[in-house]
XYZ file of C-alpha atoms in Angstrom:
418
model
C 0.028 235.731 -86.069
C -3.072 237.238 -87.648
C -4.280 236.036 -91.119
C -3.524 239.590 -92.218
C 0.020 239.140 -91.254
C 0.374 235.828 -92.687
C -0.927 237.120 -96.179
C 1.578 240.005 -95.903
C 4.325 237.360 -95.781
C 2.975 235.376 -98.626
C 2.711 238.288 -100.891
C 6.267 239.458 -99.820
C 7.758 236.245 -100.773
C 5.503 235.617 -103.898
C 7.157 238.697 -105.425
C 10.590 238.340 -103.980
C 10.846 235.191 -106.014
C 9.986 236.925 -109.292
C 11.888 240.031 -108.560
C 15.238 237.862 -107.997
C 15.352 237.050 -111.673
C 12.911 238.600 -113.814
C 14.665 242.035 -114.470
C 18.335 240.744 -114.422
C 18.006 237.250 -116.069
C 18.584 238.946 -119.396
C 21.719 240.385 -118.538
C 22.930 237.006 -117.225
C 22.233 235.568 -120.513
C 23.665 237.988 -122.559
C 26.936 238.610 -120.566
C 27.515 235.241 -119.137
C 25.837 232.671 -121.248
C 26.481 234.695 -124.501
C 22.983 234.232 -125.968
C 21.748 236.039 -129.012
C 18.742 238.688 -128.593
C 16.526 235.950 -130.165
C 17.423 233.306 -127.684
C 17.041 235.787 -124.747
C 13.668 236.888 -126.305
C 12.849 232.967 -126.378
C 13.352 232.487 -122.821
C 11.213 235.318 -121.838
C 8.497 234.305 -124.124
C 7.968 231.392 -121.771
C 5.953 233.823 -119.478
C 3.430 234.903 -122.310
C 3.004 231.203 -123.290
C 2.402 229.820 -119.756
C 0.154 232.911 -119.231
C -2.358 232.102 -122.138
C -4.079 229.234 -120.342
C -2.164 227.917 -117.172
C -3.949 230.433 -114.624
C -7.231 229.355 -115.874
C -6.471 225.768 -115.845
C -5.247 225.839 -112.264
C -8.142 227.819 -111.261
C -10.378 224.959 -112.266
C -8.384 222.653 -110.283
C -8.285 224.982 -107.385
C -12.248 225.338 -107.454
C -13.004 221.726 -108.051
C -10.373 219.299 -106.824
C -7.614 220.846 -104.465
C -7.890 223.602 -101.961
C -6.312 226.934 -103.325
C -3.666 227.002 -100.245
C -2.712 223.308 -100.688
C -2.271 223.856 -104.360
C -0.249 227.147 -103.907
C 2.253 225.371 -101.831
C 2.710 222.432 -104.459
C 3.277 224.698 -107.354
C 5.820 226.975 -105.468
C 7.733 223.612 -104.577
C 7.822 222.787 -108.271
C 8.905 226.366 -108.998
C 11.963 226.053 -106.611
C 12.981 222.805 -108.301
C 12.599 224.644 -111.880
C 14.816 227.581 -110.851
C 17.437 225.382 -109.146
C 17.717 223.292 -112.389
C 17.625 226.588 -114.559
C 20.693 227.799 -112.561
C 22.665 224.764 -114.003
C 21.616 225.136 -117.649
C 23.627 226.745 -120.306
C 21.934 225.689 -123.506
C 19.246 228.305 -124.671
C 16.671 225.722 -125.816
C 17.080 223.658 -122.789
C 16.840 226.948 -120.454
C 13.533 227.991 -122.522
C 11.984 224.577 -121.525
C 12.941 224.701 -117.829
C 11.670 228.296 -117.513
C 8.607 227.500 -119.445
C 7.768 224.907 -116.834
C 8.703 227.427 -113.984
C 6.368 230.135 -115.763
C 3.543 227.445 -115.694
C 3.787 226.798 -112.124
C 4.453 230.258 -111.045
C 2.041 232.467 -113.164
C -1.101 230.801 -111.750
C 0.240 231.400 -108.048
C -0.264 234.924 -108.506
C -4.014 234.597 -108.841
C -4.131 231.794 -106.402
C -2.327 234.126 -103.907
C -4.958 236.941 -104.523
C -7.667 234.187 -104.033
C -6.269 232.941 -100.712
C -5.899 236.902 -99.557
C -9.516 237.609 -100.397
C -10.776 234.669 -98.621
C -8.468 235.093 -95.598
C -9.355 238.713 -95.168
C -13.185 238.007 -95.484
C -12.921 235.264 -92.892
C -11.322 237.917 -90.436
C -13.914 240.402 -91.262
C -12.237 242.828 -93.419
C -13.415 244.649 -96.181
C -11.202 243.472 -98.942
C -11.554 246.594 -101.201
C -10.018 248.703 -98.459
C -7.683 246.168 -96.887
C -6.181 244.069 -99.784
C -3.947 247.087 -101.206
C -2.379 247.515 -97.751
C -1.412 243.740 -98.224
C -0.609 243.916 -102.028
C 1.831 246.605 -101.498
C 4.331 244.298 -99.744
C 4.707 242.767 -103.016
C 5.979 245.810 -104.725
C 8.393 246.376 -101.720
C 9.629 242.901 -101.955
C 10.233 243.247 -105.659
C 12.290 246.312 -105.013
C 14.122 244.462 -102.383
C 14.968 241.552 -104.481
C 16.270 243.969 -107.217
C 18.604 245.617 -104.562
C 19.665 242.250 -103.157
C 20.765 240.909 -106.410
C 22.546 244.152 -107.310
C 24.359 244.684 -104.143
C 25.680 241.414 -103.997
C 26.888 241.581 -107.456
C 24.748 238.589 -108.769
C 23.205 240.356 -111.649
C 25.425 238.492 -114.047
C 25.456 235.187 -111.992
C 23.240 232.240 -111.726
C 23.022 233.082 -107.993
C 20.022 235.007 -108.856
C 18.168 231.743 -109.864
C 19.338 229.908 -106.585
C 17.983 232.890 -104.445
C 14.644 232.749 -106.260
C 14.679 228.810 -105.938
C 15.443 229.419 -102.090
C 12.679 232.029 -101.684
C 10.396 229.621 -103.501
C 11.118 226.706 -101.164
C 10.587 228.888 -98.246
C 7.171 230.014 -99.637
C 6.118 226.610 -100.272
C 6.764 225.627 -96.627
C 5.138 228.859 -95.347
C 2.127 227.910 -97.307
C 1.250 225.393 -94.610
C 0.326 228.366 -92.214
C -2.063 229.874 -94.831
C -5.716 229.971 -94.325
C -7.413 226.967 -95.597
C -9.570 227.772 -98.680
C -12.612 225.380 -99.241
C -13.464 224.374 -102.778
C -16.598 226.265 -104.270
C -19.551 224.431 -105.134
C -20.964 226.995 -107.192
C -17.950 227.163 -109.497
C -18.011 223.354 -109.615
C -21.345 223.632 -111.254
C -20.048 226.427 -113.690
C -19.532 225.207 -117.289
C -15.989 224.560 -118.589
C -16.387 227.435 -121.093
C -17.112 229.946 -118.067
C -14.419 228.496 -115.802
C -11.852 229.152 -118.805
C -12.876 232.500 -119.049
C -13.977 232.022 -122.658
C -17.609 233.540 -122.117
C -15.846 237.098 -121.952
C -15.006 236.515 -125.770
C -18.537 237.785 -126.486
C -16.901 241.274 -125.726
C -15.163 241.269 -129.173
C -18.619 241.652 -130.578
C -18.209 245.449 -129.272
C -16.176 247.429 -131.405
C -14.959 249.575 -128.367
C -14.149 246.569 -126.235
C -12.331 244.871 -129.289
C -10.237 247.758 -129.884
C -9.260 248.077 -126.218
C -8.290 244.425 -126.047
C -6.270 244.541 -129.172
C -4.327 247.460 -127.725
C -3.865 245.798 -124.513
C -2.048 243.104 -126.221
C 0.079 245.625 -127.974
C 0.813 247.451 -125.014
C 1.700 244.208 -123.049
C 4.611 243.904 -125.785
C 5.827 247.103 -124.772
C 6.026 245.955 -121.109
C 7.931 242.984 -122.130
C 10.452 244.737 -124.158
C 11.321 246.867 -121.266
C 11.514 243.621 -118.903
C 13.794 242.013 -121.115
C 16.257 244.408 -122.450
C 16.339 247.211 -119.787
C 19.067 245.740 -117.572
C 21.207 244.295 -120.301
C 21.119 247.869 -121.895
C 22.516 249.419 -118.653
C 25.252 246.745 -118.266
C 26.577 247.176 -121.817
C 27.715 250.662 -120.815
C 30.512 248.795 -119.066
C 31.978 248.191 -122.642
C 32.947 252.043 -122.427
C 35.857 252.551 -120.172
C 34.686 256.087 -118.998
C 31.606 254.519 -117.693
C 32.920 251.239 -116.364
C 33.213 252.377 -112.589
C 29.783 254.621 -112.637
C 27.152 253.571 -109.953
C 24.578 253.015 -112.901
C 26.854 250.362 -114.572
C 27.745 248.816 -111.155
C 24.166 248.657 -109.850
C 21.836 248.610 -112.856
C 18.887 246.787 -110.809
C 18.919 249.379 -108.284
C 18.630 252.059 -110.724
C 15.928 250.341 -112.470
C 14.178 249.835 -108.898
C 13.334 253.600 -108.986
C 10.736 252.645 -111.717
C 9.027 250.269 -109.258
C 9.131 253.244 -106.600
C 7.630 255.375 -109.377
C 4.703 252.777 -109.654
C 3.633 253.321 -106.030
C 3.334 257.158 -106.441
C 1.628 256.909 -110.066
C -0.821 254.322 -108.529
C -1.994 257.069 -106.158
C -2.595 259.583 -108.960
C -4.961 257.161 -111.190
C -8.240 257.962 -109.492
C -7.661 261.679 -110.161
C -6.650 261.153 -113.706
C -9.539 258.876 -114.573
C -12.162 261.069 -113.046
C -10.639 264.100 -114.688
C -9.774 262.735 -118.169
C -11.087 259.362 -118.695
C -9.938 255.951 -119.701
C -9.071 257.084 -123.352
C -6.759 259.906 -122.314
C -5.274 258.076 -119.480
C -4.096 255.060 -121.916
C -2.682 257.573 -124.226
C -0.797 259.192 -121.462
C 0.576 255.721 -120.886
C 1.746 255.330 -124.471
C 3.319 258.595 -124.387
C 5.159 257.555 -121.328
C 6.284 254.370 -122.870
C 7.590 256.454 -125.553
C 9.625 258.792 -123.394
C 10.877 255.668 -121.538
C 12.379 254.296 -124.779
C 13.646 257.709 -126.135
C 15.135 258.522 -122.745
C 16.981 255.299 -123.061
C 18.273 256.055 -126.475
C 20.046 259.231 -125.406
C 20.811 258.427 -121.569
C 23.987 257.509 -120.232
C 25.509 256.875 -116.895
C 27.160 260.322 -116.214
C 26.316 264.011 -116.638
C 23.289 265.057 -118.482
C 22.661 261.648 -119.768
C 22.324 260.248 -116.327
C 19.462 262.696 -115.827
C 17.739 261.249 -118.703
C 18.181 257.653 -117.413
C 16.706 258.975 -114.117
C 13.708 260.461 -115.865
C 13.194 257.276 -117.847
C 12.938 255.579 -114.525
C 10.252 258.051 -113.201
C 8.177 257.910 -116.359
C 8.003 254.179 -116.071
C 5.563 254.345 -113.112
C 3.039 256.247 -115.390
C 3.792 253.963 -118.462
C 2.861 250.724 -116.503
C 0.110 252.024 -114.020
C -1.891 254.110 -116.485
C -2.416 251.216 -118.633
C -2.261 248.092 -116.581
C -4.046 249.258 -113.326
C -6.327 251.814 -115.146
C -7.194 249.144 -117.929
C -8.106 246.691 -115.211
C -10.453 249.383 -113.705
C -11.906 250.286 -117.122
C -12.910 246.354 -117.672
C -14.607 246.332 -114.251
C -16.507 249.339 -114.790
C -17.517 248.438 -118.546
C -18.608 244.863 -118.438
C -21.729 243.377 -116.965
C -21.243 241.889 -113.604
C -22.008 238.235 -114.823
C -18.759 238.205 -116.854
C -16.484 240.614 -115.041
C -14.085 237.848 -113.589
C -13.924 236.306 -117.251
C -13.338 239.705 -118.733
C -10.432 240.413 -116.178
C -8.890 236.948 -117.228
C -9.259 238.014 -120.855
C -7.574 241.184 -120.037
C -4.554 239.505 -118.249
C -4.310 237.063 -121.166
C -4.028 239.747 -123.694
C -1.408 241.699 -121.763
C 0.548 238.678 -120.063
C -0.052 236.017 -122.593
C -0.156 237.201 -126.068
C 1.378 240.616 -125.641
C 4.309 239.110 -123.765
C 5.081 236.300 -126.131
C 4.986 238.520 -129.223
C 7.014 241.248 -127.380
C 9.629 238.969 -126.258
C 9.980 237.152 -129.761
C 9.972 240.325 -131.909
C 12.180 242.437 -129.855
C 14.828 239.897 -129.665
C 14.999 239.947 -133.307
C 15.213 243.519 -133.613
C 18.086 243.464 -131.066
C 19.823 240.915 -133.205
C 19.340 243.135 -136.259
C 21.014 245.887 -134.646
C 23.971 243.901 -133.194
C 27.174 243.751 -135.104
C 30.306 241.559 -133.816
C 28.427 241.275 -130.476
C 28.085 245.181 -130.114
C 24.345 246.238 -129.686
C 23.278 249.770 -131.249
C 21.253 250.484 -128.521
C 20.408 253.882 -129.580
C 18.661 252.660 -132.701
C 16.974 249.821 -130.984
C 15.337 252.106 -128.213
C 14.326 254.638 -131.237
C 12.642 251.613 -132.900
C 10.819 250.730 -129.759
C 9.764 254.352 -129.207
C 8.284 254.707 -132.820
C 6.239 251.808 -132.157
C 4.514 252.998 -129.146
C 4.074 256.592 -130.487
C 2.555 254.891 -133.734
C 0.387 252.895 -131.245
C -0.548 256.136 -129.661
C -1.817 257.782 -132.928
C -3.660 254.719 -134.204
C -5.380 254.357 -130.708
C -6.530 257.990 -130.566
C -8.155 257.602 -133.853
C -9.646 254.000 -133.475
C -10.810 254.112 -129.760
C -14.093 255.766 -129.415
C -15.105 256.500 -125.864
C -17.077 259.218 -124.341
C -15.896 260.060 -120.757
C -18.784 260.259 -118.220
C -17.532 261.742 -115.010
C -20.476 260.629 -113.110
C -19.885 257.015 -113.813
C -16.384 257.387 -112.442
C -17.250 258.866 -109.172
C -16.829 255.778 -107.129
C -13.450 254.983 -108.891
C -11.545 255.440 -105.560
C -13.264 252.231 -104.250
C -12.130 250.042 -107.333
C -8.444 251.706 -107.354
């Protein structure tokens, strides 16, 4: 088996582990464990807390002490144990701690997986810029497949989703033995601890343009977490209405939501055109508008008739909401910062989005859901309208505060980066 083939299997399993529970765990906690919105938000906030520092710390260990492929397998083995234990937990506080430890060992494996991929592809003589996307796409495919598996087998409200994730993590830990051996880096060993932790990129906050950009990165990260936490529980709650109980959307919510991941693939291809034609400011504004549409369409959507068309449309605009910010934002950082701190700047971007943004989004949105819950019944329409108001206000403030002049010539090689 070629290195490229092994990397495809690695990336496939990497995101199958995550997809098996990330979207549907909220419904399990709401409907089976009967957690409150704040308790569900607390459990999901573990992802943000772990993302604040663990990827950088694990990166230091991989660079200085343990080969990335070995560390990768160890972390997934620990993650398999965590998910197995989580399947047996019904107390919200205990589940938070178990999922926090799971996030601490899982989140760093994403960047470790990319490191292993880049090393393996280079070792085999591939151009990583051209070849890695064809490897990474297996992650998107597996995430969709995981959603379909959990939904079709009726595990969305069951702890079986955690057992499946645990099994996939164990399989990946074993498969890591077949991954290319990644040597530790002498150059990175000699780098300062500040540089290794990505803290040298904090100098970017002295630039108003970049400070504003990173602030809104955090705020949009919150919008992404709102969607991740509550989209599936929202669709499940239509089962409370007898006229919707037997609809396909209620029976297979995760399959409906997977259309959003399919939409991602389409909008990724459109990013180079939009960045060249309109620039990063307009593209991010389009993302904010797309998030607003996503939430407003949720507010008025339902599993039948015209309402179902609104739900489908909300899945389609999700691709633009996610890609036009997360992918375009990463490209913007790559183009704007000095080459000496690009790696640190990318780490800072991910920390703002998946760390602070995810934590704040999970905690605050959980309290909003509780505020609009009476006798166990959630007023989803007002909940989604509140979230939609949040993103459109962000768009207005961003349009006024972010100063950026688009230079088409500077974006002429954007296809290579994208």
